[in-house]
Coordinates of C-alpha atoms and ligand atoms in Angstrom, one line a residue:
M268 CA -80.0 29.1 99.6
P269 CA -78.3 27.6 102.7
I270 CA -78.0 29.9 105.6
A271 CA -75.7 28.6 108.4
A272 CA -76.2 29.2 112.0
G273 CA -73.5 31.3 113.7
C274 CA -73.0 34.6 115.4
I275 CA -74.3 37.9 114.2
W276 CA -73.4 41.5 114.8
H277 CA -76.1 43.8 116.1
Y278 CA -75.3 47.4 116.5
S279 CA -76.3 50.0 119.0
H280 CA -77.1 53.6 117.8
I281 CA -76.3 54.8 121.2
M282 CA -73.1 53.1 121.8
N283 CA -72.0 53.5 118.2
K284 CA -70.3 50.1 118.1
P285 CA -71.4 46.7 117.1
V286 CA -72.3 44.1 119.7
R287 CA -71.7 40.4 119.0
T288 CA -74.2 37.9 120.1
E289 CA -74.2 34.1 119.6
T290 CA -77.6 33.1 118.0
E291 CA -79.2 31.9 114.8
P292 CA -78.5 34.6 112.2
R293 CA -81.7 36.1 111.0
T294 CA -80.2 39.1 109.5
I295 CA -77.3 40.1 107.3
T296 CA -75.9 43.6 106.8
A297 CA -77.7 45.5 104.0
G298 CA -74.3 45.5 102.3
G299 CA -74.2 41.7 102.3
A300 CA -77.8 41.4 101.3
L301 CA -77.2 43.6 98.3
L302 CA -74.4 41.4 97.1
A303 CA -76.4 38.2 97.6
R304 CA -79.3 39.6 95.7
L305 CA -77.1 40.6 92.8
K306 CA -76.2 36.9 92.4
T307 CA -79.9 35.9 92.5
V308 CA -80.7 38.2 89.6
G309 CA -77.8 36.8 87.5
V310 CA -74.8 39.0 88.1
D311 CA -71.5 37.0 87.9
Y312 CA -69.0 39.6 88.8
I313 CA -68.7 42.8 90.8
F314 CA -66.0 45.0 89.4
A315 CA -65.1 47.0 92.5
N316 CA -62.9 49.8 93.6
S317 CA -63.4 50.2 97.3
G318 CA -63.0 53.0 99.8
T319 CA -64.0 54.1 103.3
D320 CA -67.6 53.7 102.4
F321 CA -67.0 49.9 101.9
P322 CA -66.7 48.4 105.4
P323 CA -70.3 47.2 105.3
I324 CA -69.8 45.8 101.8
I325 CA -66.5 44.1 102.7
E326 CA -68.0 42.9 106.0
G327 CA -71.1 41.7 104.1
L328 CA -68.9 39.7 101.7
A329 CA -67.1 37.9 104.5
E330 CA -70.3 37.5 106.4
A331 CA -72.2 36.0 103.4
A332 CA -69.2 33.8 102.6
S333 CA -69.1 32.4 106.1
S334 CA -72.8 31.6 105.9
N335 CA -72.4 29.9 102.5
I336 CA -74.6 32.5 100.8
D337 CA -73.9 32.5 97.1
L338 CA -72.3 35.7 95.8
P339 CA -71.0 37.2 92.6
T340 CA -67.3 37.1 92.4
P341 CA -65.8 40.4 93.6
L342 CA -62.8 41.6 91.5
I343 CA -60.5 44.3 92.6
M344 CA -60.2 47.1 90.0
P345 CA -57.3 49.5 90.6
H346 CA -59.1 52.1 88.5
E347 CA -62.8 52.7 87.8
T348 CA -62.4 53.2 84.1
A349 CA -61.2 49.6 84.0
A350 CA -64.2 48.4 86.1
M351 CA -66.6 50.1 83.7
G352 CA -64.8 48.9 80.6
M353 CA -64.7 45.3 81.8
A354 CA -68.4 45.3 82.7
H355 CA -69.0 46.6 79.1
G356 CA -66.8 43.9 77.5
Y357 CA -68.3 41.1 79.6
F358 CA -71.8 42.1 78.4
L359 CA -70.6 42.1 74.8
A360 CA -69.3 38.6 75.2
T361 CA -72.2 37.1 77.2
G362 CA -75.3 39.4 77.0
K363 CA -75.3 39.4 80.8
A364 CA -75.3 42.7 82.8
Q365 CA -72.7 43.0 85.5
A366 CA -72.2 45.2 88.6
V367 CA -69.7 48.0 89.2
M368 CA -69.1 49.3 92.7
A369 CA -67.2 52.5 93.3
H370 CA -66.2 54.8 96.1
T371 CA -68.7 57.6 96.8
N372 CA -68.6 60.7 94.5
V373 CA -65.0 60.5 93.6
G374 CA -65.1 56.9 92.4
L375 CA -68.4 57.6 90.6
A376 CA -66.7 60.6 88.8
N377 CA -64.1 58.1 87.4
C378 CA -67.0 55.9 86.3
A379 CA -68.6 58.7 84.3
I380 CA -66.9 58.0 80.9
G381 CA -67.7 54.3 81.2
A382 CA -71.4 55.2 82.0
I383 CA -71.5 57.6 79.0
N384 CA -70.1 54.8 76.7
A385 CA -72.5 52.2 78.1
A386 CA -75.5 54.5 77.7
T387 CA -74.6 55.3 74.1
E388 CA -74.2 51.6 73.2
Q389 CA -77.2 50.5 75.3
I390 CA -75.0 48.3 77.5
P391 CA -76.9 47.3 80.7
M392 CA -75.0 47.4 83.9
L393 CA -75.7 48.0 87.6
L394 CA -73.6 50.8 88.9
F395 CA -73.3 51.4 92.6
S396 CA -71.3 53.9 94.7
G397 CA -71.3 54.7 98.3
R398 CA -72.6 57.8 99.8
T399 CA -70.6 59.5 102.5
P400 CA -72.3 59.1 105.9
A401 CA -75.0 61.7 106.6
T402 CA -74.5 61.6 110.3
E403 CA -71.6 63.1 112.2
Q404 CA -71.9 61.1 115.5
G405 CA -74.0 58.7 117.5
R406 CA -74.9 56.3 114.7
F407 CA -73.1 53.2 113.6
G408 CA -71.4 54.0 110.3
C409 CA -71.3 57.7 110.9
R410 CA -68.5 59.9 109.7
T411 CA -65.1 59.0 111.2
V412 CA -62.5 60.8 108.9
P413 CA -62.5 64.2 107.2
I414 CA -63.4 62.8 103.8
G415 CA -66.8 62.1 105.4
W416 CA -67.4 65.8 105.1
G417 CA -65.2 66.4 102.0
Q418 CA -67.1 63.9 99.8
E419 CA -70.6 65.1 100.6
M420 CA -72.5 66.4 97.5
R421 CA -75.9 68.0 97.2
D422 CA -76.6 65.9 94.2
Q423 CA -74.0 63.1 93.8
T424 CA -76.1 61.3 91.2
A425 CA -75.9 64.3 88.9
L426 CA -72.4 63.1 88.0
I427 CA -73.8 60.2 85.9
R428 CA -77.6 60.7 85.9
E429 CA -77.9 61.7 82.3
A430 CA -76.1 58.4 81.3
C431 CA -78.5 56.3 83.4
K432 CA -82.0 55.0 82.7
W433 CA -82.9 54.9 86.4
D434 CA -81.3 56.0 89.7
Y435 CA -82.2 55.8 93.4
E436 CA -80.6 56.2 96.8
L437 CA -81.1 53.3 99.1
R438 CA -83.0 54.6 102.1
F439 CA -83.9 51.5 104.2
P440 CA -82.2 48.1 104.4
E441 CA -85.4 46.2 103.7
Q442 CA -85.5 47.8 100.3
V443 CA -82.4 46.0 99.0
V444 CA -84.1 43.0 97.5
E445 CA -86.8 44.8 95.6
L446 CA -84.5 47.6 94.4
V447 CA -81.9 45.2 93.0
D448 CA -84.7 43.3 91.2
R449 CA -86.0 46.6 89.8
A450 CA -82.6 48.0 88.9
Y451 CA -81.8 44.8 87.0
A452 CA -85.1 44.6 85.2
I453 CA -84.9 48.3 84.1
A454 CA -81.3 48.0 82.9
N455 CA -82.2 44.9 80.8
S456 CA -85.4 46.4 79.3
T457 CA -85.4 47.7 75.7
P458 CA -83.4 49.8 75.1
C459 CA -80.9 48.5 77.6
G460 CA -78.6 50.8 79.5
P461 CA -76.9 51.5 82.8
V462 CA -78.7 52.1 86.1
Y463 CA -77.3 53.6 89.3
M464 CA -77.9 53.3 93.0
S465 CA -76.2 55.2 95.7
L466 CA -75.6 53.4 99.0
P467 CA -75.3 55.5 102.2
R468 CA -72.9 53.9 104.7
E469 CA -75.3 54.0 107.6
V470 CA -78.0 52.1 105.7
L471 CA -75.5 49.5 104.4
C472 CA -74.5 48.8 108.0
E473 CA -78.1 48.1 109.1
P474 CA -79.4 44.6 109.4
C475 CA -81.5 43.2 106.7
P476 CA -83.7 40.1 107.1
R477 CA -82.1 37.0 105.5
E478 CA -85.2 35.0 104.7
V479 CA -86.1 37.3 101.7
L480 CA -82.7 36.8 100.0
G481 CA -83.7 33.6 98.3
A482 CA -87.1 34.8 97.1
A483 CA -87.7 34.4 93.3
V484 CA -86.8 37.5 91.2
Q485 CA -89.9 39.5 91.1
M486 CA -89.5 41.8 88.1
A487 CA -88.8 40.7 84.5
P488 CA -87.3 43.0 81.9
A489 CA -89.8 44.5 79.5
Q490 CA -89.0 43.5 75.9
A491 CA -90.4 45.6 73.0
A492 CA -91.5 44.0 69.7
P493 CA -92.3 45.5 66.4
N494 CA -95.9 46.6 65.5
A495 CA -97.3 44.0 63.1
A496 CA -98.6 46.6 60.5
A497 CA -95.3 48.4 60.5
L498 CA -93.4 45.1 60.0
A499 CA -95.7 44.2 57.0
E500 CA -95.2 47.6 55.5
A501 CA -91.4 47.5 55.9
A502 CA -91.3 44.0 54.4
R503 CA -93.3 45.2 51.4
S504 CA -91.3 48.3 50.9
L505 CA -88.0 46.5 51.0
A506 CA -89.1 43.6 48.8
Q507 CA -90.6 45.8 46.1
A508 CA -87.7 48.2 46.0
K509 CA -85.6 48.2 42.8
R510 CA -82.5 49.4 44.6
P511 CA -82.7 48.6 48.3
A512 CA -79.8 49.1 50.7
I513 CA -79.0 48.2 54.3
F514 CA -77.0 50.3 56.7
A515 CA -75.8 48.5 59.8
Q516 CA -73.7 49.9 62.6
R517 CA -74.2 48.1 65.8
G518 CA -74.2 44.5 64.5
A519 CA -77.2 42.2 64.0
G520 CA -77.8 41.4 67.6
D521 CA -76.6 37.8 68.0
A522 CA -75.6 34.7 66.0
E523 CA -79.2 34.1 64.7
G524 CA -79.6 37.8 63.7
F525 CA -76.2 37.7 62.0
A526 CA -77.1 34.5 60.1
A527 CA -80.5 35.9 59.2
L528 CA -79.0 39.1 57.8
A529 CA -76.5 37.1 55.7
R530 CA -79.4 35.2 54.2
L531 CA -81.5 38.2 53.7
A532 CA -78.7 40.3 52.0
G533 CA -77.6 37.3 49.9
E534 CA -80.9 36.0 48.7
W535 CA -82.4 39.4 48.1
A536 CA -79.2 40.9 46.7
I537 CA -79.2 43.9 49.1
P538 CA -75.9 45.7 49.6
V539 CA -74.9 46.2 53.3
V540 CA -72.9 49.3 54.2
Q541 CA -71.1 49.1 57.6
Y542 CA -70.3 52.8 58.1
W543 CA -68.5 53.5 61.4
A544 CA -69.5 50.0 62.5
I545 CA -68.9 49.3 66.2
Q546 CA -70.0 45.7 65.7
L547 CA -70.1 43.4 62.7
A548 CA -73.5 42.8 61.1
L549 CA -72.2 40.9 58.0
A550 CA -69.0 39.0 57.3
T551 CA -66.5 41.4 55.6
D552 CA -66.1 39.0 52.6
H553 CA -69.9 38.4 52.1
E554 CA -70.9 39.0 48.5
M555 CA -73.1 41.9 49.7
A556 CA -70.7 43.5 52.2
V557 CA -70.0 46.7 50.2
G558 CA -67.6 48.2 52.8
I559 CA -67.9 51.3 55.0
D560 CA -68.6 54.1 52.5
P561 CA -72.3 55.1 52.2
E562 CA -71.7 56.2 48.6
P563 CA -72.8 55.4 46.0
W564 CA -75.4 53.1 47.7
I565 CA -77.2 55.9 49.6
S566 CA -77.8 58.0 46.4
E567 CA -79.0 55.0 44.4
A568 CA -81.4 53.5 47.0
D569 CA -85.2 53.7 46.7
A570 CA -85.5 51.9 50.1
I571 CA -83.1 51.8 53.0
L572 CA -83.1 49.6 56.0
V573 CA -81.2 51.2 58.9
I574 CA -80.3 48.5 61.4
D575 CA -79.7 50.0 64.8
A576 CA -77.6 52.9 63.8
L577 CA -77.1 56.1 65.9
A578 CA -75.7 58.0 62.9
P579 CA -76.1 55.8 59.8
W580 CA -74.5 58.3 57.5
S581 CA -73.3 61.9 57.6
P582 CA -76.2 64.2 56.6
Q583 CA -73.7 66.9 55.6
I584 CA -72.2 64.6 53.0
H585 CA -74.7 61.8 52.2
K586 CA -78.1 62.5 50.8
P587 CA -80.8 59.8 50.4
R588 CA -83.1 60.3 47.5
P589 CA -86.2 62.3 48.3
D590 CA -88.4 59.3 47.3
C591 CA -86.4 56.8 49.3
K592 CA -88.4 54.9 51.9
I593 CA -86.4 54.7 55.1
I594 CA -87.0 52.0 57.7
H595 CA -85.2 51.9 61.1
I596 CA -84.8 48.9 63.4
G597 CA -83.7 49.3 67.0
G598 CA -84.4 49.0 70.7
D599 CA -85.1 52.7 70.4
P600 CA -85.1 53.7 66.8
L601 CA -85.5 57.3 67.6
Y602 CA -82.6 57.3 70.0
A603 CA -84.6 59.6 72.3
R604 CA -81.7 60.2 74.7
F605 CA -80.1 62.4 72.0
P606 CA -81.6 65.9 71.6
V607 CA -80.8 66.3 67.9
R608 CA -80.9 63.4 65.6
N609 CA -83.0 64.0 62.5
F610 CA -82.4 61.0 60.1
R611 CA -85.7 60.5 58.2
E612 CA -87.7 57.6 59.6
D613 CA -90.8 56.5 57.6
I614 CA -91.2 53.2 59.4
A615 CA -89.8 52.3 62.9
L616 CA -89.5 48.7 63.9
V617 CA -88.9 48.5 67.7
G618 CA -87.3 45.5 69.3
P619 CA -84.2 43.5 69.8
T620 CA -82.2 43.7 66.6
S621 CA -81.8 40.0 66.0
E622 CA -85.5 39.2 66.5
V623 CA -86.6 42.1 64.2
I624 CA -84.3 41.0 61.4
Q625 CA -85.6 37.5 61.6
A626 CA -89.2 38.6 61.6
L627 CA -88.5 40.9 58.7
E628 CA -86.8 38.1 56.7
Q629 CA -89.9 35.9 57.3
A630 CA -92.3 38.7 56.4
M631 CA -90.4 39.4 53.1
G632 CA -90.8 35.7 52.1
G633 CA -94.3 36.2 50.7
H634 CA -93.1 38.9 48.3
R635 CA -90.3 36.9 46.8
T636 CA -91.8 35.6 43.5
A637 CA -92.9 39.1 42.5
A638 CA -89.5 40.5 43.3
M639 CA -87.4 37.8 41.5
A640 CA -86.9 39.9 38.3
N641 CA -85.5 42.8 40.2
I642 CA -83.3 40.6 42.3
E643 CA -81.9 38.8 39.3
E644 CA -81.2 42.1 37.6
R645 CA -79.2 43.7 40.4
A646 CA -77.5 40.7 41.9
P647 CA -74.6 40.1 39.5
E648 CA -73.8 43.8 39.2
I649 CA -73.7 44.3 43.0
R650 CA -71.5 41.2 43.4
A651 CA -69.0 42.6 41.0
R652 CA -68.9 46.0 42.7
T653 CA -68.5 44.3 46.1
A654 CA -65.6 42.3 44.8
A655 CA -63.9 45.4 43.4
I656 CA -64.3 47.3 46.7
R657 CA -62.9 44.5 48.7
D658 CA -60.0 43.9 46.3
G659 CA -59.3 47.6 46.4
A660 CA -59.1 47.6 50.3
I661 CA -56.7 44.7 50.3
E662 CA -54.5 46.1 47.6
K663 CA -54.3 49.4 49.5
A664 CA -53.4 47.6 52.7
K665 CA -50.7 45.6 50.9
S666 CA -49.0 48.8 49.8
G667 CA -48.6 50.1 53.3
G668 CA -45.9 47.7 54.6
S669 CA -42.9 50.0 54.3
S670 CA -41.5 51.9 57.3
P671 CA -43.4 53.4 59.0
M672 CA -46.4 51.2 58.3
T673 CA -50.0 52.2 57.6
K674 CA -52.7 51.1 60.0
E675 CA -54.2 49.2 57.0
W676 CA -51.0 47.1 56.8
V677 CA -51.4 46.2 60.5
S678 CA -55.0 45.1 59.8
L679 CA -54.0 42.9 56.9
C680 CA -51.2 41.2 58.9
L681 CA -53.5 40.7 61.9
S682 CA -56.2 39.3 59.6
D683 CA -53.8 36.7 58.2
T684 CA -52.5 35.8 61.7
I685 CA -55.9 35.1 63.3
A686 CA -57.4 33.4 60.2
G687 CA -59.3 30.3 61.2
R688 CA -59.2 31.1 64.9
K689 CA -62.1 32.0 67.2
A690 CA -61.0 35.6 67.6
T691 CA -62.3 39.0 68.5
V692 CA -60.7 42.2 67.3
L693 CA -61.4 45.4 69.2
S694 CA -60.3 48.7 67.6
E695 CA -60.1 52.0 69.3
L696 CA -58.4 54.1 66.6
G697 CA -56.6 50.9 66.0
C698 CA -56.9 48.5 63.1
P699 CA -59.3 49.7 60.4
L700 CA -62.1 47.3 59.4
P701 CA -61.8 47.1 55.5
P702 CA -58.7 44.9 55.2
L703 CA -59.8 42.5 57.9
T704 CA -61.5 39.2 57.0
L705 CA -64.0 38.5 59.8
H706 CA -66.8 36.1 59.8
D707 CA -68.8 36.0 63.0
H708 CA -71.0 38.4 65.0
Q709 CA -68.5 38.6 67.9
S710 CA -65.4 39.2 65.8
W711 CA -65.4 43.0 65.7
Y712 CA -66.0 45.8 68.2
Q713 CA -65.0 49.5 67.7
E714 CA -65.0 52.2 70.3
P715 CA -68.4 53.4 71.3
H716 CA -69.8 56.4 69.4
S717 CA -69.6 58.4 72.6
G718 CA -65.9 58.1 72.0
G719 CA -64.8 58.0 75.7
L720 CA -61.3 56.8 75.1
G721 CA -59.5 54.2 77.2
W722 CA -62.3 51.7 76.5
S723 CA -60.7 48.9 74.4
F724 CA -58.1 47.5 76.9
P725 CA -60.5 46.9 79.7
A726 CA -63.4 45.9 77.4
A727 CA -61.0 43.2 75.9
M728 CA -60.3 42.0 79.5
G729 CA -64.0 41.8 80.2
M730 CA -64.5 39.6 77.1
Q731 CA -61.5 37.5 78.0
L732 CA -62.8 36.9 81.5
A733 CA -66.1 35.8 80.0
D734 CA -64.6 33.6 77.3
P735 CA -61.1 32.3 78.3
D736 CA -60.6 30.3 75.1
R737 CA -61.3 33.2 72.7
L738 CA -58.3 35.0 71.2
V739 CA -59.1 38.6 72.2
V740 CA -57.0 41.2 70.4
A741 CA -57.4 44.9 71.4
T742 CA -55.9 47.3 68.9
M743 CA -55.6 50.9 69.8
G744 CA -53.8 54.2 69.2
D745 CA -51.0 55.3 71.4
G746 CA -53.3 58.0 72.8
S747 CA -56.1 55.5 73.5
Y748 CA -53.7 53.2 75.4
I749 CA -52.6 56.1 77.6
F750 CA -56.3 57.0 78.3
A751 CA -56.9 53.4 79.5
N752 CA -54.7 53.9 82.6
P753 CA -52.4 51.2 81.4
A754 CA -50.7 50.5 84.7
A755 CA -54.0 49.7 86.3
C756 CA -55.1 47.5 83.3
H757 CA -51.8 45.6 83.2
Q758 CA -52.2 45.0 86.9
I759 CA -55.6 43.4 86.3
A760 CA -54.5 41.4 83.3
E761 CA -51.6 39.9 85.3
A762 CA -53.7 39.4 88.5
L763 CA -56.5 37.7 86.7
R764 CA -54.3 35.9 84.1
L765 CA -56.2 37.4 81.2
P766 CA -54.2 36.6 78.0
V767 CA -55.3 39.5 75.9
L768 CA -53.2 40.6 73.0
L769 CA -52.7 44.3 72.8
I770 CA -51.5 46.0 69.6
I771 CA -50.6 49.7 70.0
L772 CA -50.6 51.6 66.8
N773 CA -48.1 54.3 67.7
N774 CA -48.1 57.4 65.5
R775 CA -46.9 59.5 68.4
E776 CA -49.8 61.8 68.1
W777 CA -53.6 62.2 68.4
G778 CA -53.9 61.7 64.7
A779 CA -57.7 61.9 64.8
V780 CA -57.5 65.4 66.3
R781 CA -55.0 66.5 63.6
Q782 CA -57.2 65.0 60.8
S783 CA -60.1 66.8 62.2
V784 CA -58.2 70.2 62.0
L785 CA -57.2 69.4 58.5
G786 CA -60.8 68.6 57.6
L787 CA -62.1 72.0 58.8
Y788 CA -59.1 74.1 57.8
P789 CA -57.3 72.2 55.0
D790 CA -55.2 75.3 54.1
G791 CA -55.2 77.0 57.5
Y792 CA -52.4 78.1 59.7
A793 CA -52.4 74.9 61.7
A794 CA -52.1 72.8 58.5
R795 CA -49.2 74.8 57.4
S796 CA -47.4 74.9 60.7
N797 CA -44.4 72.6 61.2
A798 CA -45.9 71.2 64.4
M799 CA -49.6 71.3 64.7
P800 CA -50.6 72.6 68.2
L801 CA -52.2 70.3 70.7
T802 CA -51.9 67.1 68.7
S803 CA -48.4 65.7 69.4
L804 CA -47.7 62.9 71.9
S805 CA -44.0 62.9 71.2
P806 CA -42.0 61.6 72.9
T807 CA -44.2 58.7 73.6
P808 CA -43.3 56.5 76.5
D809 CA -41.7 53.1 75.9
F810 CA -44.9 51.1 75.7
V811 CA -43.0 47.8 75.8
Q812 CA -41.5 48.7 79.1
I813 CA -44.9 49.6 80.5
A814 CA -46.2 46.2 79.6
R815 CA -43.0 44.5 80.9
A816 CA -43.4 46.3 84.3
S817 CA -46.3 43.9 84.8
R818 CA -44.4 41.0 83.3
A819 CA -46.3 40.8 80.0
W820 CA -44.7 39.5 76.8
A821 CA -43.9 42.6 74.8
R822 CA -42.2 43.6 71.5
R823 CA -41.8 46.7 69.3
V824 CA -42.1 46.5 65.5
E825 CA -40.7 49.3 63.3
H826 CA -40.6 47.6 59.9
G827 CA -43.6 46.3 58.1
E828 CA -41.9 43.1 57.0
D829 CA -41.2 42.1 60.6
L830 CA -44.9 42.4 61.7
P831 CA -46.3 39.0 60.5
G832 CA -43.6 37.1 62.4
V833 CA -44.0 39.1 65.6
L834 CA -47.8 38.8 65.5
R835 CA -47.5 35.0 65.1
S836 CA -45.2 34.8 68.1
A837 CA -47.6 37.0 70.1
V838 CA -50.5 34.8 69.3
R839 CA -48.4 31.7 70.1
H840 CA -47.7 33.3 73.5
V841 CA -51.2 34.3 74.5
T842 CA -52.7 31.0 73.4
G843 CA -49.9 28.8 74.7
K844 CA -48.7 30.6 77.8
K845 CA -52.0 32.2 78.6
T846 CA -50.6 35.5 79.8
P847 CA -51.0 38.9 78.3
A848 CA -48.9 40.2 75.4
L849 CA -48.3 43.7 73.8
V850 CA -47.0 44.6 70.4
E851 CA -46.1 48.2 69.8
V852 CA -46.2 49.0 66.1
I853 CA -44.8 52.2 64.8
V854 CA -47.3 53.5 62.2
R855 CA -47.4 56.6 59.9
P856 CA -48.7 59.9 61.4
Ligands
TPP113 C1 -61.7 60.7 77.2 C2 -61.5 61.3 75.8 N1 -60.7 62.5 75.8 C3 -60.4 63.1 74.6 C4 -61.0 62.6 73.5 C5 -60.8 63.4 72.1 N2 -60.0 62.5 71.2 C6 -60.7 61.9 70.2 S1 -59.6 61.0 69.2 C7 -58.3 61.5 70.1 C8 -56.9 61.0 69.8 C9 -56.7 59.5 69.9 O1 -55.4 59.3 69.7 P1 -54.8 57.8 69.4 O2 -55.5 56.8 70.2 O3 -53.3 57.9 69.4 O4 -55.3 57.5 67.9 P2 -54.8 58.3 66.5 O5 -55.9 59.3 66.3 O6 -53.5 58.9 66.7 O7 -54.8 57.3 65.5 C10 -58.7 62.3 71.2 C11 -57.7 62.9 72.2 C12 -61.8 61.5 73.6 N3 -62.4 61.0 72.5 N4 -62.0 60.9 74.7
MG114 MG1 -51.9 58.2 68.0

């Protein structure tokens, strides 16, 4: 790493101001060292929302740049939810953990939802926020404005600690390198997740030796792999089952895992249920993709493979047979973060999903001849049932094109519009999965099971940043769009020229909340009232105008028959003009 000669800033505790001396730079501010080390471990971007704790970071950026020290690209995030969502989306697209930097406790508080989402979905990221200066005078970096007092907390980390795998407060400048290495390794170890470091201003201002910055990364992430005996037993159980079933929720890991699951399901005739799937594990038109409903598959199964699913079914409704052998795959099949989660688990296969699926496919190979009679018996019957389920979903969607439209109609029209393109659909109470025809492992993402809304708009931007040629379509409810701080997100989309396509499914309400009331009290007072309390968003703002305020291409669609044409124009716009577009679609409550 080249380090140019030049001038450096020393500081004097006594004088409380920096002193500039012309000499060979042997040090860099701890703030600059931190940024440089992030680049060394593999961070491409720092999604940052700065504050008065940032002078040593901003000075460090300029200092490192002037010395040709390689840094991640810092991006200005006008709201922290956008920073967290973009880091989340960037990881989904690339598999690479990114950094988020926020302002002391208040910025960190705005990061909390994103941290909860990342923790639930095992998304690694390095989260940093400043710590208000501890000293009131006499030390460089000490408090200068009243917020120095107002932002002090006894336990700042408590704001996000439960969502983080590891946290620490930087104490000495010379710790920067080893702590960044450790933070990155822990975030990327199985199961992955966010880590947090708080950065006191005085420490960030201190000089850190430069020569350590280029040292090789000293800590590798720890990867779990399944126990050999457990793998063999799982393979035998699945292969010998008469009615095996697979439940997948968080995808198949990567392209290889996706391909392996498609082979495994097809060649072994095992139905795959994608209940509340936040990522796609199997193409929606695969002959074994039986849709999103656990029934009747769960009641029929004598062996179930649960692929990385937090809540593979609803125990209140769905009951596996008492003699059913249940195998779980996952980075943490027990999901130990969650106090209550009692899905039966006869065999646990720990490890990265893709690798475990591939290992299982191989281990099942030896049982194939013995299993052929069972496979041949069930295959045609399951294929026929799959086709009926898929046809039913498409027919239902086709019937929803009158005004106002159904969400399923929007899905179907979107599916036709993006057919044949390298596209990703995100859905946050947006387009439902069943009418979509999607074929690859990066084609579908639903909001995290932690449900911290406001996720899909920034996550889509993070994906677009990582993969500029991909058509990224974020579909979301009107409520979810408002949760995303749309003014901040549109600012980012315009500033970074991220040509995301947003589809707002506007039912002028929090429909999910209303449905939940009806689920518990179908004949209750709320169900019978003219206007259910605490669910209406009427009058919704003019979403088209919000997008146009940031000069995005925007249209509203009220009639189902107009939607295909508008979606085609929107896709032409984002792929041709390469700037963002928004389509507001009026859908049924
Ligand atoms: C940050 C946050 N606050 C509140 C909720 C509770 N919540 C769950 S669904 C929902 C309504 C979503 O409305 P919208 O996006 O319009 O979709 P719809 O249900 O109308 O289809 C709300 C408020 C949440 N999940 N996250
Ligand atoms: Mg709504």
